[in-house]
Coordinates of N, CA and C in Angstrom, one line a residue:
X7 N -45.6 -29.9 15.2 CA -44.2 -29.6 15.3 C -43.4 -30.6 14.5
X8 N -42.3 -30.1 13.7 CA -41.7 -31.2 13.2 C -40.9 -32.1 14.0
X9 N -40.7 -33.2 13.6 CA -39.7 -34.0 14.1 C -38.2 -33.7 13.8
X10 N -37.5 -33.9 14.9 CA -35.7 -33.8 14.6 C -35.3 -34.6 13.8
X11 N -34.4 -34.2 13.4 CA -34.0 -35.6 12.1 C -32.9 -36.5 13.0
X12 N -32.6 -37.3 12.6 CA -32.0 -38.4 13.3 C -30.2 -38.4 12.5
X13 N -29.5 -37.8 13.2 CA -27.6 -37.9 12.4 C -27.1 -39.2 12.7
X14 N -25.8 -39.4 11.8 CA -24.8 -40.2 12.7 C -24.3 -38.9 13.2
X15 N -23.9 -39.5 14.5 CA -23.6 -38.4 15.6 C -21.7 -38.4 14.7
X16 N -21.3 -37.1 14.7 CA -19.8 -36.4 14.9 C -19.1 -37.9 15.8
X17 N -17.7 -38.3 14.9 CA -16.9 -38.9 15.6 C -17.2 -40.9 15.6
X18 N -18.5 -41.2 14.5 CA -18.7 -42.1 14.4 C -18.0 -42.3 13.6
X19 N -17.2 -43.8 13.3 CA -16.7 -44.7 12.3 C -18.1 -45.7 11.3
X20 N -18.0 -44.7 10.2 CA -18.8 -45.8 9.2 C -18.4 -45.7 7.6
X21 N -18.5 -46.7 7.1 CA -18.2 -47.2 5.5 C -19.0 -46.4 4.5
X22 N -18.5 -46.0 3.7 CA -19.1 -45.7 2.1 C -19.3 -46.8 1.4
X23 N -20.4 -46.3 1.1 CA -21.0 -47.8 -0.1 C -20.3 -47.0 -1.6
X24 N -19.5 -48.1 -2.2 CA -18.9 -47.2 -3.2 C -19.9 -47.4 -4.5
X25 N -20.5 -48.6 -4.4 CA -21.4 -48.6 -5.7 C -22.2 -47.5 -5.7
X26 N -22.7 -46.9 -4.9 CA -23.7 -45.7 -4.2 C -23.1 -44.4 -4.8
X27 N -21.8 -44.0 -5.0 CA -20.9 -42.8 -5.2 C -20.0 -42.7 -6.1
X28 N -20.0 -44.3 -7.2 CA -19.2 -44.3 -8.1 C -19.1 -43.6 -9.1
X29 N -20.7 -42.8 -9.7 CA -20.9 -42.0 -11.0 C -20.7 -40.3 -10.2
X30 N -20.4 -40.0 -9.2 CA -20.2 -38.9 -9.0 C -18.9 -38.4 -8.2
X31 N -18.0 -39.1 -7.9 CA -16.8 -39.1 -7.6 C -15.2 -39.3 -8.7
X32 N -14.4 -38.7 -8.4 CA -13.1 -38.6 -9.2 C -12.8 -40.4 -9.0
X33 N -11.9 -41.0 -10.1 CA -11.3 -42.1 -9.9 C -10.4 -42.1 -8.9
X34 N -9.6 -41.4 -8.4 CA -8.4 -41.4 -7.6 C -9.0 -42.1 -6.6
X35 N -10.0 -41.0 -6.3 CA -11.1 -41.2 -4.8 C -11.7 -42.7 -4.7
X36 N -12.4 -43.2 -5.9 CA -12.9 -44.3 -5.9 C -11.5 -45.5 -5.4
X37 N -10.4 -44.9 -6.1 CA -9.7 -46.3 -5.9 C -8.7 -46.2 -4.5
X38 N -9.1 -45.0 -3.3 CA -9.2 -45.1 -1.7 C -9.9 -45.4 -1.3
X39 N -11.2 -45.3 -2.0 CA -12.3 -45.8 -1.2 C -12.3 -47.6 -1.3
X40 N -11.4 -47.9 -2.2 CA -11.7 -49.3 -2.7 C -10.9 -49.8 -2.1
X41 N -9.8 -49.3 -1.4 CA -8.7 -50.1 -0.7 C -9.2 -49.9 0.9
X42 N -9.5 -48.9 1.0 CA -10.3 -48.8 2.5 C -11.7 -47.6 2.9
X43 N -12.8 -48.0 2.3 CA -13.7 -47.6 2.5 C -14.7 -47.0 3.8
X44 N -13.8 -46.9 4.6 CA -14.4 -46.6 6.0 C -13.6 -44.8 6.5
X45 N -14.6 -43.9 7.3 CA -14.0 -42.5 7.4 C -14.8 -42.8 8.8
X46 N -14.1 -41.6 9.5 CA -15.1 -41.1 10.6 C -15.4 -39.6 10.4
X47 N -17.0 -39.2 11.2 CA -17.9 -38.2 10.7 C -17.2 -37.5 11.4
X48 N -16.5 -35.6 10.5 CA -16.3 -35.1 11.4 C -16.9 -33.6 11.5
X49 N -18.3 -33.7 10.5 CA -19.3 -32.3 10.4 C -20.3 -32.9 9.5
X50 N -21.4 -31.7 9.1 CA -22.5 -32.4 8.5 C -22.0 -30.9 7.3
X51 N -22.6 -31.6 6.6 CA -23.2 -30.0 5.3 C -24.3 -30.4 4.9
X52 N -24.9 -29.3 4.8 CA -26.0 -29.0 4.1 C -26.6 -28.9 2.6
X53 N -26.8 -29.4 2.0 CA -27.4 -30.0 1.0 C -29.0 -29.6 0.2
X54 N -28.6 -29.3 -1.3 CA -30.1 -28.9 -2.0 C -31.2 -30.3 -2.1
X55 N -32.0 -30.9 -1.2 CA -32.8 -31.2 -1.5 C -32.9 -32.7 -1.4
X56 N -31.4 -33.4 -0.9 CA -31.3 -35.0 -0.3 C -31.1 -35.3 1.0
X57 N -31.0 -34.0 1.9 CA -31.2 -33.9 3.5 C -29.7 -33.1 3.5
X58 N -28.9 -33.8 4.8 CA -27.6 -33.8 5.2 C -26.9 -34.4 5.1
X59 N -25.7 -34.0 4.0 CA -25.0 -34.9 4.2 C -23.4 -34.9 4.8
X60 N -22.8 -35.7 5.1 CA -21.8 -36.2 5.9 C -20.5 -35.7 5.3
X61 N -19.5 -35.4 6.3 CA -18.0 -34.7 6.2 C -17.2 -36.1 6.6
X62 N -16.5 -36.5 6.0 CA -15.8 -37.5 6.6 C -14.1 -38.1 7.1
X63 N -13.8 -38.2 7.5 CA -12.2 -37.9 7.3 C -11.7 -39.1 6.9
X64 N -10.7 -39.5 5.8 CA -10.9 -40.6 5.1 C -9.5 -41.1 5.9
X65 N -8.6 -42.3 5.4 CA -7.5 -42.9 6.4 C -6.2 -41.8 5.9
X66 N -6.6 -41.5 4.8 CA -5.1 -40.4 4.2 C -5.6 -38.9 5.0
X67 N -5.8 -38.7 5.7 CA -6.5 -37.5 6.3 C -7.5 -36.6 5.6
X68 N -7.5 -36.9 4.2 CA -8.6 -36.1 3.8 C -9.8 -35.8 3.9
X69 N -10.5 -34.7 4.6 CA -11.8 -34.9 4.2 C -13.3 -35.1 3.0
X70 N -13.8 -35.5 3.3 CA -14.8 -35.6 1.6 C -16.5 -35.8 2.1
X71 N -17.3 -34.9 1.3 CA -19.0 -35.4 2.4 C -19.5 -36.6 1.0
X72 N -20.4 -36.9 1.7 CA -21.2 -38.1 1.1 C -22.8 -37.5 1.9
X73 N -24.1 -38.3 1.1 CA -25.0 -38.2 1.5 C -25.5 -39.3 2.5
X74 N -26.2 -39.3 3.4 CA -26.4 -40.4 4.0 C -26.6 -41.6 3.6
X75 N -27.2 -41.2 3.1 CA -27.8 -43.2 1.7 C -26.6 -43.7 1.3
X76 N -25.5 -42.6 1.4 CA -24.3 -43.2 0.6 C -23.0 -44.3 2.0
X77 N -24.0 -43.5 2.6 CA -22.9 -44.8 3.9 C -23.8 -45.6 5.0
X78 N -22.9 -46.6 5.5 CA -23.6 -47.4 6.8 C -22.8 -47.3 7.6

């Protein structure tokens, strides 16, 4: 039987590594993430082929996903 995969649970506070998201992200974005780089999780999506990744709610209220590798 497989194993569960292990999430950050919904409602956690954690950081985006920007060096991690810099070649696939708009500048605007990069230069929020650069002033405050921390969101809390508030869904997962589903993803072709690097697992789940993360829905985030950033400090301007927007949401945006990242992959897991992409945050601590």
């Amino acid at each position: 039987m497989a194993k569960p995969a292990s999430l950050t649970r919904i409602g956690s506070k954690i950081k985006i590594n920007i060096e991690q998201v810099r070649d696939r992200i708009p500048s605007d974005l990069i230069k929020q993430l650069s002033e405050d780089p921390r969101g809390t999780v508030m869904d997962y999506k589903m993803t072709d082929g690097r697992g789940i990744g993360l829905v985030l709610k950033l400090k301007d209220g927007s949401q945006n996903w990242f992959f897991e590798d992409e945050v601590s």
